[in-house]
mmCIF file of C-alpha atoms and ligand atoms in Angstrom:
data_model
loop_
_atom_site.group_PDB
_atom_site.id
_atom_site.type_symbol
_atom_site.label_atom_id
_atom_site.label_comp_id
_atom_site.label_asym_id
_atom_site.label_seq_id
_atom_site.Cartn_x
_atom_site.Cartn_y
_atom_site.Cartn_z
ATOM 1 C CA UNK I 465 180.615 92.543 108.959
ATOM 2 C CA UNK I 466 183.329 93.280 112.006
ATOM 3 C CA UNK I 467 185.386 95.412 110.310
ATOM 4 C CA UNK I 468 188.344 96.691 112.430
ATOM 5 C CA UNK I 469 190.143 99.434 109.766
ATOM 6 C CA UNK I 470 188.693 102.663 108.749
ATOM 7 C CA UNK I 471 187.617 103.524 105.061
ATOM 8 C CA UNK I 472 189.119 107.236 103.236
ATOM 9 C CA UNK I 473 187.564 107.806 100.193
ATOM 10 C CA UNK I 474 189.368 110.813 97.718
ATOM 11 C CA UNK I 475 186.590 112.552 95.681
ATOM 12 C CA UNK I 476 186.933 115.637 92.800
ATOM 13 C CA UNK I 477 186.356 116.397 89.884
ATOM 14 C CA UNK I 478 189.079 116.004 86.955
ATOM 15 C CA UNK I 479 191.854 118.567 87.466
ATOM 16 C CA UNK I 480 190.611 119.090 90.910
ATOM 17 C CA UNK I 481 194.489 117.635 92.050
ATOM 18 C CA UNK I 482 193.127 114.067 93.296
ATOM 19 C CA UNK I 483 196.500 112.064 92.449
ATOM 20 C CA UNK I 484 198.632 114.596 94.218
ATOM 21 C CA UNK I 485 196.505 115.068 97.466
ATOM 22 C CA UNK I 486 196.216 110.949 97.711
ATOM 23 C CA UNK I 487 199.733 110.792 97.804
ATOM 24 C CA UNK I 488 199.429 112.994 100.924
ATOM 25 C CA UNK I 489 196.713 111.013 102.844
ATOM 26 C CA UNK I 490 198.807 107.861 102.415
ATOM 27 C CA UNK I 491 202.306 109.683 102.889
ATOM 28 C CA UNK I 492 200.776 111.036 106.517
ATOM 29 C CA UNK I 493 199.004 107.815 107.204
ATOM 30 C CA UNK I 494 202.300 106.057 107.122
ATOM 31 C CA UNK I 495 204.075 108.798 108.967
ATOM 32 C CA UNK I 496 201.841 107.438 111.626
ATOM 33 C CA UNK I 497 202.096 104.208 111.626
ATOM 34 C CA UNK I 498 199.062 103.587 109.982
ATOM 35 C CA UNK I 499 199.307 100.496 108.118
ATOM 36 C CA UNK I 500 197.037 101.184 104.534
ATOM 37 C CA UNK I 501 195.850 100.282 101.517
ATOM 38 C CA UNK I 502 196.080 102.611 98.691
ATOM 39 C CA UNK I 503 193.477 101.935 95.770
ATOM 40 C CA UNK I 504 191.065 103.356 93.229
ATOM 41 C CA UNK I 505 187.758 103.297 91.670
ATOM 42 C CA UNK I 506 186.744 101.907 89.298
ATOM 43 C CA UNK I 507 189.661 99.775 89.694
ATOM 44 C CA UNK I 508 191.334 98.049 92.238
ATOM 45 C CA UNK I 509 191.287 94.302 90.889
ATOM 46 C CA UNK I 510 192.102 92.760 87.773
ATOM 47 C CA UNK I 511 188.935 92.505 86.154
ATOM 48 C CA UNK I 512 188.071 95.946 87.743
ATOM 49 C CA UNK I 513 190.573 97.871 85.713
ATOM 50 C CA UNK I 514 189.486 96.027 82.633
ATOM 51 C CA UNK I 515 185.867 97.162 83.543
ATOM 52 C CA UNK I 516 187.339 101.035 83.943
ATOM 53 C CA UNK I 517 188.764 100.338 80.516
ATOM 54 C CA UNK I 518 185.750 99.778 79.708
ATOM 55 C CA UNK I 519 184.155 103.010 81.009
ATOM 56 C CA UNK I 520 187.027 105.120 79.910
ATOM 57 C CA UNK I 521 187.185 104.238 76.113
ATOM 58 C CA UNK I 522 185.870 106.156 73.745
ATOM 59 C CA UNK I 523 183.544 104.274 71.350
ATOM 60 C CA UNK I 524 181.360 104.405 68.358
ATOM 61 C CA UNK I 525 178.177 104.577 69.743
ATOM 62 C CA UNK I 526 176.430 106.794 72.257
ATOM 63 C CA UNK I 527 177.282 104.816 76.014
ATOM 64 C CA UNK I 528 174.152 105.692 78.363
ATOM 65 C CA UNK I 529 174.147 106.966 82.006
ATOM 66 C CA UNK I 530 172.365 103.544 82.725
ATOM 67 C CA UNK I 531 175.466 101.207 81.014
ATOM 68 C CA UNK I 532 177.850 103.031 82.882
ATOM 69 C CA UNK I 533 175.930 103.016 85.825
ATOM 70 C CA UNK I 534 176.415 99.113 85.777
ATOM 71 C CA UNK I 535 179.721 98.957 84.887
ATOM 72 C CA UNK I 536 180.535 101.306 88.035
ATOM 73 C CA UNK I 537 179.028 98.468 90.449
ATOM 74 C CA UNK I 538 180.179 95.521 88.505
ATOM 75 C CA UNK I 539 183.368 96.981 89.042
ATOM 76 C CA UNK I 540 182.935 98.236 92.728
ATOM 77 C CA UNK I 541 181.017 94.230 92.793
ATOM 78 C CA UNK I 542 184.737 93.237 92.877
ATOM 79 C CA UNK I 543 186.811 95.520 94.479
ATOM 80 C CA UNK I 544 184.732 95.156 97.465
ATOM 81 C CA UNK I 545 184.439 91.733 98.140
ATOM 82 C CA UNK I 546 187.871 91.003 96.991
ATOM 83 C CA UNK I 547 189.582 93.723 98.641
ATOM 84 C CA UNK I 548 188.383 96.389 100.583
ATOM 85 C CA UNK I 549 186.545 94.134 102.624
ATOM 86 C CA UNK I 550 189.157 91.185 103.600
ATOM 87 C CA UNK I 551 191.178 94.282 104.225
ATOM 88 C CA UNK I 552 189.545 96.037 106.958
ATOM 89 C CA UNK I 553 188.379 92.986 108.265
ATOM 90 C CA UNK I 554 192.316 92.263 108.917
ATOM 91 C CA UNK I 555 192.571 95.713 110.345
ATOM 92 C CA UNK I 556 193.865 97.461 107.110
ATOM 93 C CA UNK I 557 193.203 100.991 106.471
ATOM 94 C CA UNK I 558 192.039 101.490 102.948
ATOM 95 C CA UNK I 559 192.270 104.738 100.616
ATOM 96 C CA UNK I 560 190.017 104.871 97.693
ATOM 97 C CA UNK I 561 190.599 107.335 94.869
ATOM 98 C CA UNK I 562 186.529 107.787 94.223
ATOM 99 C CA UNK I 563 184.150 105.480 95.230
ATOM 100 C CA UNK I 564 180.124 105.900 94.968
ATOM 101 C CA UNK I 565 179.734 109.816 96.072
ATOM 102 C CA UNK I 566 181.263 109.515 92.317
ATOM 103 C CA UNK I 567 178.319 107.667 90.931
ATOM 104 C CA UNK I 568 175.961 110.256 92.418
ATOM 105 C CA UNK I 569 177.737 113.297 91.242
ATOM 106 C CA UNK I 570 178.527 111.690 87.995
ATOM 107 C CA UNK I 571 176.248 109.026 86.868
ATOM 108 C CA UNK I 572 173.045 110.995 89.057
ATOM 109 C CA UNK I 573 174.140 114.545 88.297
ATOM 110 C CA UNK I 574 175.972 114.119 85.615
ATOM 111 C CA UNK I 575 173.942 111.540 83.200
ATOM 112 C CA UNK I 576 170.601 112.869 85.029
ATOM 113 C CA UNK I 577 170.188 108.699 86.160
ATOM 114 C CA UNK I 578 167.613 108.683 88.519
ATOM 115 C CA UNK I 579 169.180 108.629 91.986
ATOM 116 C CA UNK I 580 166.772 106.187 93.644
ATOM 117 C CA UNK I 581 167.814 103.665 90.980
ATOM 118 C CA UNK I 582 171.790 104.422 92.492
ATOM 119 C CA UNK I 583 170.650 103.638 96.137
ATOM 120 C CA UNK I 584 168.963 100.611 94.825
ATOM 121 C CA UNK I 585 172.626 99.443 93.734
ATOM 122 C CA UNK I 586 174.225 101.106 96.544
ATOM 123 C CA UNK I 587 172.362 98.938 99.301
ATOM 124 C CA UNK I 588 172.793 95.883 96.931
ATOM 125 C CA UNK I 589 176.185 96.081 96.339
ATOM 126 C CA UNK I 590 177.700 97.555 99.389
ATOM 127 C CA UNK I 591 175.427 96.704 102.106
ATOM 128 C CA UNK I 592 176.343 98.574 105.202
ATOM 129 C CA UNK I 593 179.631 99.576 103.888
ATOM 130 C CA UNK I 594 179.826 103.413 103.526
ATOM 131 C CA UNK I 595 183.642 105.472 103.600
ATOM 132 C CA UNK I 596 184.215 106.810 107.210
ATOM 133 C CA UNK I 597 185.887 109.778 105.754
ATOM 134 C CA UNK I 598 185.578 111.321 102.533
ATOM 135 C CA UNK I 599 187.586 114.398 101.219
ATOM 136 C CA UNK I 600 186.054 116.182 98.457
ATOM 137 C CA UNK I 601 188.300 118.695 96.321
ATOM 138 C CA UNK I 602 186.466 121.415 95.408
ATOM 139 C CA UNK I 603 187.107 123.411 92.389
ATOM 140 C CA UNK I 604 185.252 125.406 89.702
ATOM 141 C CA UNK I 605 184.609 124.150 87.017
ATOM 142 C CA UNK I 606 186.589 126.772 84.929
ATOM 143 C CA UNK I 607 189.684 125.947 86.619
ATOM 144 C CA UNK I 608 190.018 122.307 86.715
ATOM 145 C CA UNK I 609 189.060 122.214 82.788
ATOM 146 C CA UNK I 610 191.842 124.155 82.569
ATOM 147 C CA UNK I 611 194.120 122.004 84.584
ATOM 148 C CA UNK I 612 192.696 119.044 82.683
ATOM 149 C CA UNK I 613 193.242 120.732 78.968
ATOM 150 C CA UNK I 614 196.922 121.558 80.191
ATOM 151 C CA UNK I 615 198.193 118.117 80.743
ATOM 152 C CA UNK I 616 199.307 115.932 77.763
ATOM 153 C CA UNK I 617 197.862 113.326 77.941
ATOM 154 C CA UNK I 618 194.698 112.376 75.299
ATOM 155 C CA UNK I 619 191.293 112.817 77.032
ATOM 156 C CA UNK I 620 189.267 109.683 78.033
ATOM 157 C CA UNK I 621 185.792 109.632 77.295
ATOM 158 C CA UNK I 622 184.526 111.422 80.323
ATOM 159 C CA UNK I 623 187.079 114.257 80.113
ATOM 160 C CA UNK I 624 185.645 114.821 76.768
ATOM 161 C CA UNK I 625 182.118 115.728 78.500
ATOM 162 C CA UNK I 626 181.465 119.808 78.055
ATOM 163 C CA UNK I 627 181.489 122.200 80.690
ATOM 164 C CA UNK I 628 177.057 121.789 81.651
ATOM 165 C CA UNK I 629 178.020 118.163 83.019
ATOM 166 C CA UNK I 630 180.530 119.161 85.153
ATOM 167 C CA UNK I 631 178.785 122.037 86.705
ATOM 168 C CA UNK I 632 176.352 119.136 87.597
ATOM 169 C CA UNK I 633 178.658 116.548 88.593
ATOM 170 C CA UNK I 634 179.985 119.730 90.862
ATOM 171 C CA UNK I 635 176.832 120.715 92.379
ATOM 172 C CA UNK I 636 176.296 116.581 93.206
ATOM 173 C CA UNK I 637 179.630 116.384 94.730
ATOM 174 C CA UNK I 638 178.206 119.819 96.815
ATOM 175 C CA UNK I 639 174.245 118.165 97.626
ATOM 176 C CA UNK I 640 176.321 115.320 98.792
ATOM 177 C CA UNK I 641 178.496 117.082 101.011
ATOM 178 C CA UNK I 642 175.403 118.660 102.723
ATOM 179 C CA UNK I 643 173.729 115.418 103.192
ATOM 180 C CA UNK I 644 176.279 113.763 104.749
ATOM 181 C CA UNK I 645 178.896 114.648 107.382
ATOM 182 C CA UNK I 646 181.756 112.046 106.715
ATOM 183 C CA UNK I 647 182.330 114.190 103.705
ATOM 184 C CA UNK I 648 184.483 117.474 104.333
ATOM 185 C CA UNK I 649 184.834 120.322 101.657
ATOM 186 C CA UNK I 650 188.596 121.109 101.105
ATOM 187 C CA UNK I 651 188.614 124.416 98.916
ATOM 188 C CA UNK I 652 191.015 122.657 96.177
ATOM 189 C CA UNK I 653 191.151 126.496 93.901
ATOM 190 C CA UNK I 654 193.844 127.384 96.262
ATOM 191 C CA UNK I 655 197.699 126.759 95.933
ATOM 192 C CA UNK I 656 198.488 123.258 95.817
ATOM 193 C CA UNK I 657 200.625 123.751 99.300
ATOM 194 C CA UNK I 658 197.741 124.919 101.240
ATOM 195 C CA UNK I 659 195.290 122.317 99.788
ATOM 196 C CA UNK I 660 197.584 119.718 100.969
ATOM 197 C CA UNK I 661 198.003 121.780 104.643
ATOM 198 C CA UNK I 662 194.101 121.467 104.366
ATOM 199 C CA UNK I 663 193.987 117.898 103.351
ATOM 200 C CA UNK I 664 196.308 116.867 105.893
ATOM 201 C CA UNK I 665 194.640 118.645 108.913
ATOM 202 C CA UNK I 666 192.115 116.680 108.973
ATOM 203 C CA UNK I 667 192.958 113.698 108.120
ATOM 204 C CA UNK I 668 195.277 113.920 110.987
ATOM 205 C CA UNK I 669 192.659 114.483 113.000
ATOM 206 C CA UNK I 670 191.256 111.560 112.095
ATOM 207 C CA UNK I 671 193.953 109.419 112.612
ATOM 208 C CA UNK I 672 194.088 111.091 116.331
ATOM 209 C CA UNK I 673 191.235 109.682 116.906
ATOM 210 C CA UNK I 674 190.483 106.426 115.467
ATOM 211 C CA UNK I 675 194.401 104.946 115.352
ATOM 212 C CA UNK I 676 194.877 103.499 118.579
ATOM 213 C CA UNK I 677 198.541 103.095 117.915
ATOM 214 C CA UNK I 678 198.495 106.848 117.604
HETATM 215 P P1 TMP B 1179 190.045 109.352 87.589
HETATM 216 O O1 TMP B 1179 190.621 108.125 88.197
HETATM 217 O O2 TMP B 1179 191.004 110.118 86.784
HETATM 218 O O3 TMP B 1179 189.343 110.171 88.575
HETATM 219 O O4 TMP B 1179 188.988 108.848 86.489
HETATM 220 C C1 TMP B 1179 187.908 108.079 86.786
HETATM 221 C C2 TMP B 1179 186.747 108.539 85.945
HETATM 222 O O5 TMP B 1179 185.625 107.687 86.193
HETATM 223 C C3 TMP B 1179 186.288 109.943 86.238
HETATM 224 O O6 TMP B 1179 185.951 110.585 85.011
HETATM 225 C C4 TMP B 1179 185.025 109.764 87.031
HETATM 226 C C5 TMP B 1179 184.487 108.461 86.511
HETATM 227 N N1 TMP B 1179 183.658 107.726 87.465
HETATM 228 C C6 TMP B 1179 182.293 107.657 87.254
HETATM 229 O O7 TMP B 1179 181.789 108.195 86.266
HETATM 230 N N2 TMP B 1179 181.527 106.974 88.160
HETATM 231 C C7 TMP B 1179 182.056 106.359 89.259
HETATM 232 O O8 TMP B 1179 181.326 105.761 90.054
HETATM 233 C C8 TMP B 1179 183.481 106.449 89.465
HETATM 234 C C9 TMP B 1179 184.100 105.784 90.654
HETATM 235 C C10 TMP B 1179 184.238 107.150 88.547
#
């Protein structure tokens, strides 16, 4: 695939400030002329968000890692063939709130589903597509269940997980972040202000150097 944009993925866990700090990226990215694509996973298309539905709901059974484990990439199926690829092929930028460093933290770490069987889907799915950047908002645990238990909103099904599966999905996020250099730590247990400062730091270096309009 020639691809000619660049690929931002958001990660964090709930209450870790996602929502505010993607409004940043793409706020910054069009303060320099970046033309982008904001979107979200799992999400992005029609049937996508139905799929996330899906995920999200709370149901009468027990839902395993391995279900939502395929509904992830039956969702991420779509978005990327009917979106995030045509777009950077054009030249778009695209921002993606979570994409599959989520799966790992949450579906691997989280649900304890092997992580070969993710890299299986991973190289199916996605090919050679990977994020050229990835922020990861990093939290404890204590904190963002605090955030999350403050807002008003009723919890979806994963919000309703106990504190042992986000410690996980935490220390997948941090194994990730090790492994692979696209993704920088931003320490997101500091004042909303300075996590944006931090946020926006480097994705401006970023932009300095892969926008050529820059
Ligand atoms: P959010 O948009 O508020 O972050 O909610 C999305 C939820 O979906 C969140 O609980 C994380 C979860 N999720 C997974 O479990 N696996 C995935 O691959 C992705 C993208 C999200």
């Amino acid at each position: 695939m020639t691809r000619r944009g660049r690929f931002i993925t958001l990660e964090g866990s709930e209450g870790a400030g996602k929502s505010t700090n993607m409004d940043a990226v793409c706020d910054h990215l069009a303060a320099c002329g970046v033309d982008y694509y904001p979107t979200r996973e799992p999400g992005g298309t029609p049937m996508a968000e139905a799929l996330r539905n899906l995920l999200l709901s709370r149901w009468e059974e027990s839902v395993s890692g391995l279900s939502e484990l395929l509904v992830v990439f039956a969702a991420r199926a779509q978005h990327i063939e009917n979106e995030i690829i045509p777009r950077l092929q054009r030249g778009q930028w695209v921002v993606c709130d979570r994409f599959t460093d989520a799966t790992f933290a949450y579906q691997g770490h989280g649900r304890k589903v092997p992580l070969a069987r993710i890299e299986q889907l991973e190289t199916w799915v996605q090919g050679q597509l990977q994020p050229d950047l990835t922020l990861y908002l990093d939290v404890a645990v204590e904190v963002a269940q605090r955030r999350v238990d403050a807002r008003e909103a009723e919890k979806d099904r994963l919000e309703l997980e106990q504190r042992d599966f986000f410690t996980r999905v935490r220390e997948g996020y941090l194994q990730r972040a090790e492994q692979h250099k696209r993704i920088v730590v931003i320490n997101a247990g500091q004042e909303l202000a300075q996590v944006q400062e931090d946020v926006v730091q480097v994705v401006s270096r970023f932009v300095d150097q892969h926008h050529k309009g820059s």
